[in-house]
Short mmCIF file of C-alpha atoms and ligand atoms in Angstrom, two decimals:
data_model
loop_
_atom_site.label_atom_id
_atom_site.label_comp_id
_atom_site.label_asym_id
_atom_site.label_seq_id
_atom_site.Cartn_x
_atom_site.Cartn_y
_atom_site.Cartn_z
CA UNK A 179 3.57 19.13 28.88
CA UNK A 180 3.07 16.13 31.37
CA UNK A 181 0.99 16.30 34.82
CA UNK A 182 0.63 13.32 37.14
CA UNK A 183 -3.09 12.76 37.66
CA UNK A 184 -4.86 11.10 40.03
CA UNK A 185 -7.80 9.61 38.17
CA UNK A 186 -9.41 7.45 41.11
CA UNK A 187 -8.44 6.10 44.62
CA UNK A 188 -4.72 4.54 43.59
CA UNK A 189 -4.59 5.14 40.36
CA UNK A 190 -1.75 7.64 39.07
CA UNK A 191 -1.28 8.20 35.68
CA UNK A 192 0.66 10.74 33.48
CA UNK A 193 -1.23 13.16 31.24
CA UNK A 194 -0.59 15.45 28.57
CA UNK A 195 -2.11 19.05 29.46
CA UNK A 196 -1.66 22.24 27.87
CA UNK A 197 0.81 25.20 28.91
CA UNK A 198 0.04 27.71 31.47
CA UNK A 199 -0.59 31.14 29.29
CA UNK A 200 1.09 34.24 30.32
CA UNK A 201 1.54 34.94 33.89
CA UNK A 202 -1.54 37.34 34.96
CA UNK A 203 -1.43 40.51 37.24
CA UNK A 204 0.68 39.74 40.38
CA UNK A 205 2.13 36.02 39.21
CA UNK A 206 4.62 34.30 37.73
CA UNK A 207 5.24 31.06 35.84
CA UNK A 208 7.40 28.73 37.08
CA UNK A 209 9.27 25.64 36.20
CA UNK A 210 8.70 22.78 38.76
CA UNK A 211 12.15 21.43 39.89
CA UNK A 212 10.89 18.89 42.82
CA UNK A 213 8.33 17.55 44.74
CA UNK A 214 8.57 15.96 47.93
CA UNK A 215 6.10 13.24 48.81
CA UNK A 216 4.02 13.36 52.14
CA UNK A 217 1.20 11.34 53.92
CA UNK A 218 -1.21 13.24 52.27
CA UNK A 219 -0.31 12.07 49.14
CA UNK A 220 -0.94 8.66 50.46
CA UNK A 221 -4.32 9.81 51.92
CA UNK A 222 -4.97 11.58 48.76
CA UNK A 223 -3.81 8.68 46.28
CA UNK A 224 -6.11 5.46 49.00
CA UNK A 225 -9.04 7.64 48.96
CA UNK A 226 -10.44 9.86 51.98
CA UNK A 227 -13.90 9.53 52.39
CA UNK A 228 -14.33 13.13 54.02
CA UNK A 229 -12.85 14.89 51.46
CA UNK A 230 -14.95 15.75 48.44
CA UNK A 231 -12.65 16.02 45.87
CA UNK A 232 -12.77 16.61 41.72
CA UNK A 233 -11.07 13.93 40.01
CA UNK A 234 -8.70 14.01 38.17
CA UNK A 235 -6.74 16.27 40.03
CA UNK A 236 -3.01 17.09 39.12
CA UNK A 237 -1.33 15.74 42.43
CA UNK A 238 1.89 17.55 44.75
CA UNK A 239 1.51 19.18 47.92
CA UNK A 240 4.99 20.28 48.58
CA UNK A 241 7.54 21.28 45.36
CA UNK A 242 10.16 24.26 44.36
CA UNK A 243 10.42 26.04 41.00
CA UNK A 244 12.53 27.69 38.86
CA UNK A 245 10.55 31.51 37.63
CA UNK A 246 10.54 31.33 33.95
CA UNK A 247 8.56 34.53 33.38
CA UNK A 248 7.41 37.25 35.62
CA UNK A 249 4.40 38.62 35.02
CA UNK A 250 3.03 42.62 35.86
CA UNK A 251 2.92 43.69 39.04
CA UNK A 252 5.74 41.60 40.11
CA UNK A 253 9.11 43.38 41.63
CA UNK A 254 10.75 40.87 44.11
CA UNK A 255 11.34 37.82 41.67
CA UNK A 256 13.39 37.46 38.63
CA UNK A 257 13.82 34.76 35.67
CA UNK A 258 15.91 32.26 36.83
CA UNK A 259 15.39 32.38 40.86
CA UNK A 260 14.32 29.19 42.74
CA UNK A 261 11.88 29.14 45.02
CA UNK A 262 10.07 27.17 47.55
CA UNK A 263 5.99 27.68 47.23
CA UNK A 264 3.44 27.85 49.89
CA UNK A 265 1.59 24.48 50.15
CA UNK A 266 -2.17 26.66 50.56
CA UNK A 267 -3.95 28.67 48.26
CA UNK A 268 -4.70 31.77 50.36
CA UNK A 269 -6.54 34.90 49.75
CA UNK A 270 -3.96 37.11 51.03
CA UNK A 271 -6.35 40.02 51.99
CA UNK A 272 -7.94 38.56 55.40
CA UNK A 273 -6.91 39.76 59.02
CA UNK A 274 -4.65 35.96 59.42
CA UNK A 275 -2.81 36.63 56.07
CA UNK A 276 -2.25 40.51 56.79
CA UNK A 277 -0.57 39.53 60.03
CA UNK A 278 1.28 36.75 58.10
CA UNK A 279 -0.54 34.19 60.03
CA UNK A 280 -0.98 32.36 56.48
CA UNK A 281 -1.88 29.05 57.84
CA UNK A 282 -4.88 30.24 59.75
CA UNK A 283 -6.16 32.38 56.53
CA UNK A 284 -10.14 32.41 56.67
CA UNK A 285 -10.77 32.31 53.30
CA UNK A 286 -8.03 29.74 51.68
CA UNK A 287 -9.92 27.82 48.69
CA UNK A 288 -7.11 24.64 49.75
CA UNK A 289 -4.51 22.65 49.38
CA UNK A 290 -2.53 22.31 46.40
CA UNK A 291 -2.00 18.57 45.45
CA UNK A 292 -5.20 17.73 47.91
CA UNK A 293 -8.25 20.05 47.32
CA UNK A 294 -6.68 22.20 44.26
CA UNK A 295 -4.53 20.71 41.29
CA UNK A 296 -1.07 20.36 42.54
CA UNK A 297 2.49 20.73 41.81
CA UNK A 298 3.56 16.99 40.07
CA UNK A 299 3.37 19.42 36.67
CA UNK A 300 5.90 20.83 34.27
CA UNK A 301 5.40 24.31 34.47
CA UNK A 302 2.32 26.24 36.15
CA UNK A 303 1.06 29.98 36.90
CA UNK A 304 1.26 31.17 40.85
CA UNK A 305 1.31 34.51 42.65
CA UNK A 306 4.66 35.68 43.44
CA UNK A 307 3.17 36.33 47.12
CA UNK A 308 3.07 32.57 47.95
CA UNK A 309 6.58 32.05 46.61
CA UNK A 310 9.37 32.13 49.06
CA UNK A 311 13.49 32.58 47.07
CA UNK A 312 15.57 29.93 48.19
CA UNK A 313 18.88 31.72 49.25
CA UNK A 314 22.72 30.52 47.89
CA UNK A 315 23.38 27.04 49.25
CA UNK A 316 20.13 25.70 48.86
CA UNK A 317 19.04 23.94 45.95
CA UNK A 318 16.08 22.69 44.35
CA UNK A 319 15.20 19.43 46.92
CA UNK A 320 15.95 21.55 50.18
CA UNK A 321 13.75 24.25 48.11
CA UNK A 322 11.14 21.63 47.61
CA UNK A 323 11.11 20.15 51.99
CA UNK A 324 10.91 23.74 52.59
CA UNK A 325 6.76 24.20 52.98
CA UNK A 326 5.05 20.95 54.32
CA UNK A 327 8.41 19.07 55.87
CA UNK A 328 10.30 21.85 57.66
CA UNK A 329 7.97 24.75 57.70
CA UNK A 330 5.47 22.40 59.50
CA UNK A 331 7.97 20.96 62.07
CA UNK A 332 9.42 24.76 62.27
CA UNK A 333 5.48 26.05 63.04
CA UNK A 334 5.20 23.09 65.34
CA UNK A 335 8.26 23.28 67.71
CA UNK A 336 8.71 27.12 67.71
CA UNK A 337 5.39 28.63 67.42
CA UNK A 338 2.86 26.11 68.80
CA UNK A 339 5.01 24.38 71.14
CA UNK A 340 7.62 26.73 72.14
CA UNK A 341 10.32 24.05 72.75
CA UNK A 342 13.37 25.86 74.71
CA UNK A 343 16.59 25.25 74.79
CA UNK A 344 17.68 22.39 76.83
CA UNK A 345 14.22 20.37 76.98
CA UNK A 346 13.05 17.38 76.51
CA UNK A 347 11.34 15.68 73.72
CA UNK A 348 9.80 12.61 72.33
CA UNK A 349 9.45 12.76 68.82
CA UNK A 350 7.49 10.26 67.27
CA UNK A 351 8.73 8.17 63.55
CA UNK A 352 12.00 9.72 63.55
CA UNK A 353 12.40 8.23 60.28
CA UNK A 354 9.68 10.17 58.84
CA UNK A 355 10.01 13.46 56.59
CA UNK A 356 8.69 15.23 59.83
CA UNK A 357 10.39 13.73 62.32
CA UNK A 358 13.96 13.45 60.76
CA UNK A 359 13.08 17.40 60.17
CA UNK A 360 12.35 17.64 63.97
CA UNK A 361 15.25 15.52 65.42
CA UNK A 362 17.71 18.08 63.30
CA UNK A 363 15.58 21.44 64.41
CA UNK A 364 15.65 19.92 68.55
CA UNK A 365 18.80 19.06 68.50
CA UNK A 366 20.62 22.41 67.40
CA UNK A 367 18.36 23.82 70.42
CA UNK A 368 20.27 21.41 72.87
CA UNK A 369 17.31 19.58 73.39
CA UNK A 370 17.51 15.80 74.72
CA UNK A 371 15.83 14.06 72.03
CA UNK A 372 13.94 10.49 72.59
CA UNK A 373 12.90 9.40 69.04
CA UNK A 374 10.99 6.22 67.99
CA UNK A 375 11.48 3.48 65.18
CA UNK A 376 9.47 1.00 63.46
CA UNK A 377 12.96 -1.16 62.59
CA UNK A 378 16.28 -1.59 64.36
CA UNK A 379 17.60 -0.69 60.63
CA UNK A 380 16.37 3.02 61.81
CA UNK A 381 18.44 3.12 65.08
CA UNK A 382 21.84 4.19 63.72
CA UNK A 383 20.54 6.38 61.14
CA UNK A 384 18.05 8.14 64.12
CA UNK A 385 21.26 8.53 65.98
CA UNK A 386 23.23 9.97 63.30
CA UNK A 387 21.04 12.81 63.18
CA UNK A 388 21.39 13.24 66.66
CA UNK A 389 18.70 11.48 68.90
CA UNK A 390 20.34 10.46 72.27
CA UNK A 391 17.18 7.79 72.67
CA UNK A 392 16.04 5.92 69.84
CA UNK A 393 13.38 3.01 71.03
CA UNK A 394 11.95 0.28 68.50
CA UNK A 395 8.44 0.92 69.12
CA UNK A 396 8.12 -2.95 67.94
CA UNK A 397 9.97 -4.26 70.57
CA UNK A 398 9.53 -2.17 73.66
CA UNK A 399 6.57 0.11 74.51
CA UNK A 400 8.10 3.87 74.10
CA UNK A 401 6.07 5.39 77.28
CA UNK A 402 7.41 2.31 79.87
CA UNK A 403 10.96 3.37 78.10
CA UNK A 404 10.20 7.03 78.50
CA UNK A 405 9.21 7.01 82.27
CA UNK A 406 12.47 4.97 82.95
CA UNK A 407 14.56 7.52 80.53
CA UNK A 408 13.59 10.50 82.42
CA UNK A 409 13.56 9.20 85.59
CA UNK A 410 9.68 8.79 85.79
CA UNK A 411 9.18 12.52 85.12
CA UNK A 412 8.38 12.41 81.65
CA UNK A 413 9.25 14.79 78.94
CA UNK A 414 8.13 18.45 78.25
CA UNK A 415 7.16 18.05 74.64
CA UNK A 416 5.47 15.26 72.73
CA UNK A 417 5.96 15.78 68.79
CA UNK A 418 3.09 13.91 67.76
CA UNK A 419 1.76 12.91 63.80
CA UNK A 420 0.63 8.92 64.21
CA UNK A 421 -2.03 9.46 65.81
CA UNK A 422 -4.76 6.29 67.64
CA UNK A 423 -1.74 3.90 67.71
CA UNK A 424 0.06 6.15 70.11
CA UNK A 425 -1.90 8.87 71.39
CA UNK A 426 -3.16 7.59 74.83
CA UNK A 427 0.74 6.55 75.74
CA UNK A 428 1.90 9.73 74.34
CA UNK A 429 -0.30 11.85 76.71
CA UNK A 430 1.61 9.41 79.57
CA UNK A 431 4.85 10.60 78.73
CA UNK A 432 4.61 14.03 79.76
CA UNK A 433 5.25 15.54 82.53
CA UNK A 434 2.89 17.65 84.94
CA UNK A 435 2.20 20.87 82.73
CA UNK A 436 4.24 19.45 79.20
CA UNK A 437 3.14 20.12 76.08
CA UNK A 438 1.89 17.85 73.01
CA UNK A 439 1.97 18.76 69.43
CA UNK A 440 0.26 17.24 66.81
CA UNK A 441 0.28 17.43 63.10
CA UNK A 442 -0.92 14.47 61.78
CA UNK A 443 -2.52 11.35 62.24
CA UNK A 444 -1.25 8.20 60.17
CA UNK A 445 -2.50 5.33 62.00
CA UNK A 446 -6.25 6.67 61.85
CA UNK A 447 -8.10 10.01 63.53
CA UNK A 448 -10.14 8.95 66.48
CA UNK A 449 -9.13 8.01 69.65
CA UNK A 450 -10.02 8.34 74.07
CA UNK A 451 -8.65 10.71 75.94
CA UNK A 452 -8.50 10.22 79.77
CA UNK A 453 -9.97 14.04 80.35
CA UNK A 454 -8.79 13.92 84.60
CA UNK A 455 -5.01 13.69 83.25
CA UNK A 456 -5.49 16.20 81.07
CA UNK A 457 -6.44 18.50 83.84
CA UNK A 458 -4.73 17.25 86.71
CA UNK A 459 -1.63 17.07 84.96
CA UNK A 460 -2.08 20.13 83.65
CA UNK A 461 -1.60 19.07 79.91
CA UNK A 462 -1.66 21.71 77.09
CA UNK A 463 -2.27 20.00 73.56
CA UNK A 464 -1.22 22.17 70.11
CA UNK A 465 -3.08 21.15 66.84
CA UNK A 466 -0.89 22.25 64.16
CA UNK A 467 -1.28 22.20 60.55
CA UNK A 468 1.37 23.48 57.89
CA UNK A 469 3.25 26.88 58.36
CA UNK A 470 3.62 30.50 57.71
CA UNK A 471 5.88 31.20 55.09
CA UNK A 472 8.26 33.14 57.47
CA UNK A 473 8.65 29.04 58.85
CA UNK A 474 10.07 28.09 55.39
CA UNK A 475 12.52 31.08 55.15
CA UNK A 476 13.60 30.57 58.58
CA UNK A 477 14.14 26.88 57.37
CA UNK A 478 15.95 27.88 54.41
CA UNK A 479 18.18 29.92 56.30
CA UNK A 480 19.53 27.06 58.56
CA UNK A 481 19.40 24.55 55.65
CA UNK A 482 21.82 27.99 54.10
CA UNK A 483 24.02 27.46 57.26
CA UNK A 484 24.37 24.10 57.16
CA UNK A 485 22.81 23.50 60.42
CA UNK A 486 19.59 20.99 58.99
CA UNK A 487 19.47 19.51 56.26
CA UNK A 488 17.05 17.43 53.49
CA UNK A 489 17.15 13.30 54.53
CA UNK A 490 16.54 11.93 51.38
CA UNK A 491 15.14 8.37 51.13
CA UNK A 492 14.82 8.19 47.16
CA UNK A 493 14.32 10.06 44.28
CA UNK A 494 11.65 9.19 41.48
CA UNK A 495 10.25 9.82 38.31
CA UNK A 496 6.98 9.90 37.47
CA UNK A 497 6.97 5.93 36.36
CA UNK A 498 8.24 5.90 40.10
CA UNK A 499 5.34 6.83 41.48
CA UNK A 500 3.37 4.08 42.85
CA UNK A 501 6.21 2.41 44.50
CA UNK A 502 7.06 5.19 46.14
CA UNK A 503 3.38 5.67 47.77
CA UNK A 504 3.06 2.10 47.93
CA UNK A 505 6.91 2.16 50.58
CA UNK A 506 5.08 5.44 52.36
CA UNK A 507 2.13 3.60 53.18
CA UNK A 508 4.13 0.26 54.37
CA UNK A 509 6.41 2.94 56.20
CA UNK A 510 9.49 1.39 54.45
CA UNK A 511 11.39 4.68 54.25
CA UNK A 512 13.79 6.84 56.06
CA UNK A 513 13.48 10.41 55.14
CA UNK A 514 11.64 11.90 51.63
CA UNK A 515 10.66 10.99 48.64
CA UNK A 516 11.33 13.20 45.85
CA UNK A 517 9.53 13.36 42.64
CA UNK A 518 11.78 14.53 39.74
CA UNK A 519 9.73 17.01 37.76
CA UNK A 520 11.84 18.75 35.37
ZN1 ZN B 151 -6.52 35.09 54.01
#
């Protein structure tokens, strides 16, 4: 069966590798349907010198499957179901998991796709307890943005962030995965949303999915537009993932006692932070990184209701691959990338 490999920094290739045997104790084998492309695919597929990594490694971070056999010990999934599967390898045993506080698990061996062979294969063993059914109404792509796109975004709004009805919110790259995910999730809260751009292609589509502010970050500097926007007050949330481009003007566009949430950092890791702002103003900053997997049934369920859904840029095939990393990295995209698997 195929696998997409990385073999070294940017070089993809697919690869024959054997079937997964029978399912063990507790898992199940599943056909991959989807996976969605994310930043750390591009980290992953440049090269990241902190990360000690085996090469090759079968690539995939986020994906959905189809169970094709159920192995012993298994009662709450049948042949045929599609589900969405948890992005982290945990141990499921440990005081974070028991609580279902999977994302802060204290023994997790990694990240699928990253650390651990990923999901870009045809068919591969998992336990059923890191499998989440997608319910009727969604299929296998809003199966597959359910982990790293909308779980995260879910974890970082709701349980880090707390946004409440009727706030106010910058989120940054509203045409990213993330933040198209975020503009949907703040604006069925009746939040007023402030989004960025990197191209006035970006604006109407950023609109569409109902920001009320959408500023080329190009042409105008978001926290000058921000102050004026809300009245010099600022907003209470910042939905932050770019990182030293925009994290010193981020922190200036929130008001006394708002809240910043960050998941990522695209445009590099290290930064300044003026430390008397952060105090005098009160400032509570959230690191957040990927999701429970009660975020990606919650997500399910509104993607069931028809109240978010998937923004999908493109769909690939494995041939598709490099182009697709190579529009991520040059931020040429509005939405996901989905890699066809089977
Ligand atoms: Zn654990």
């Amino acid at each position: 069966m195929r696998a997409l490999q990385l073999i070294e920094d940017r070089r993809l290739e697919t690869v024959d590798i054997a079937e997964p045997g029978a399912p063990g104790q507790g898992e199940v084998t599943l056909r991959i349907r989807a996976v969605a492309l994310n930043h750390i695919d591009v980290w992953g597929w440049r090269g990241m010198a902190f990360a000690k990594r085996k090469m090759p490694i079968t690539v995939g971070a986020e994906a959905s499957g189809e169970v094709i056999r159920v192995g012993p010990g298994v009662s709450n999934l049948r042949e045929g179901q599609l589900v969405s599967i948890y992005g982290a390898r945990t141990c499921g045993l440990c005081k974070a998991c028991r609580e279902k506080r999977d994302n802060l698990c204290e023994h997790v061996s990694g990240v699928h796709g990253f650390h651990l062979d990923g999901f870009a294969q045809e068919k591969m063993n998992l336990p059923a307890r890191l499998l989440v059914p997608a319910p009727p109404g969604v299929d296998e792509i809003g199966a597959a943005v359910a982990p790293v796109t909308f779980g995260t975004v879910e974890h970082m709004l709701f349980d880090n962030a707390k946004l409440q009805p009727g706030e106010t919110i910058l989120i940054h790259a509203g045409g990213s995965g993330i933040g198209s995910a975020a503009i949907q999730l703040a604006r069925r809260m009746g939040c007023t949303i402030i989004t960025t751009v990197g191209s006035d292609a970006k604006i109407e589509k950023a609109k569409a999915l109902g920001a009320d502010h959408v500023i080329n970050y190009r042409d105008d500097r978001f926290e000058g537009v921000v102050r004026k926007l809300t009245k010099k007050k600022g907003v209470d949330v910042v939905f932050e993932h770019v990182g030293a481009d925009t994290w010193a003007r981020s922190m200036l566009c929130m008001k006394r006692g708002g809240r910043l949430v960050t998941c990522g950092s695209t445009s590099g890791v290290s930064t300044s932070m003026n430390l008397m702002q952060l105090f005098q103003q009160q400032l509570k900053i959230l690191g957040s990184f990927g999701c429970r997997m009660e975020n990606m049934a919650d997500a399910m369920q509104k993607m069931a209701a028809g109240h978010v859904s998937p923004v999908i840029d493109t769909e690939v095939d494995f041939d598709g691959i490099d182009t697709a990393l190579q529009r991520m990295e040059g931020r040429d995209v509005f939405g996901k990338i989905i890699l066809r698997v089977s």
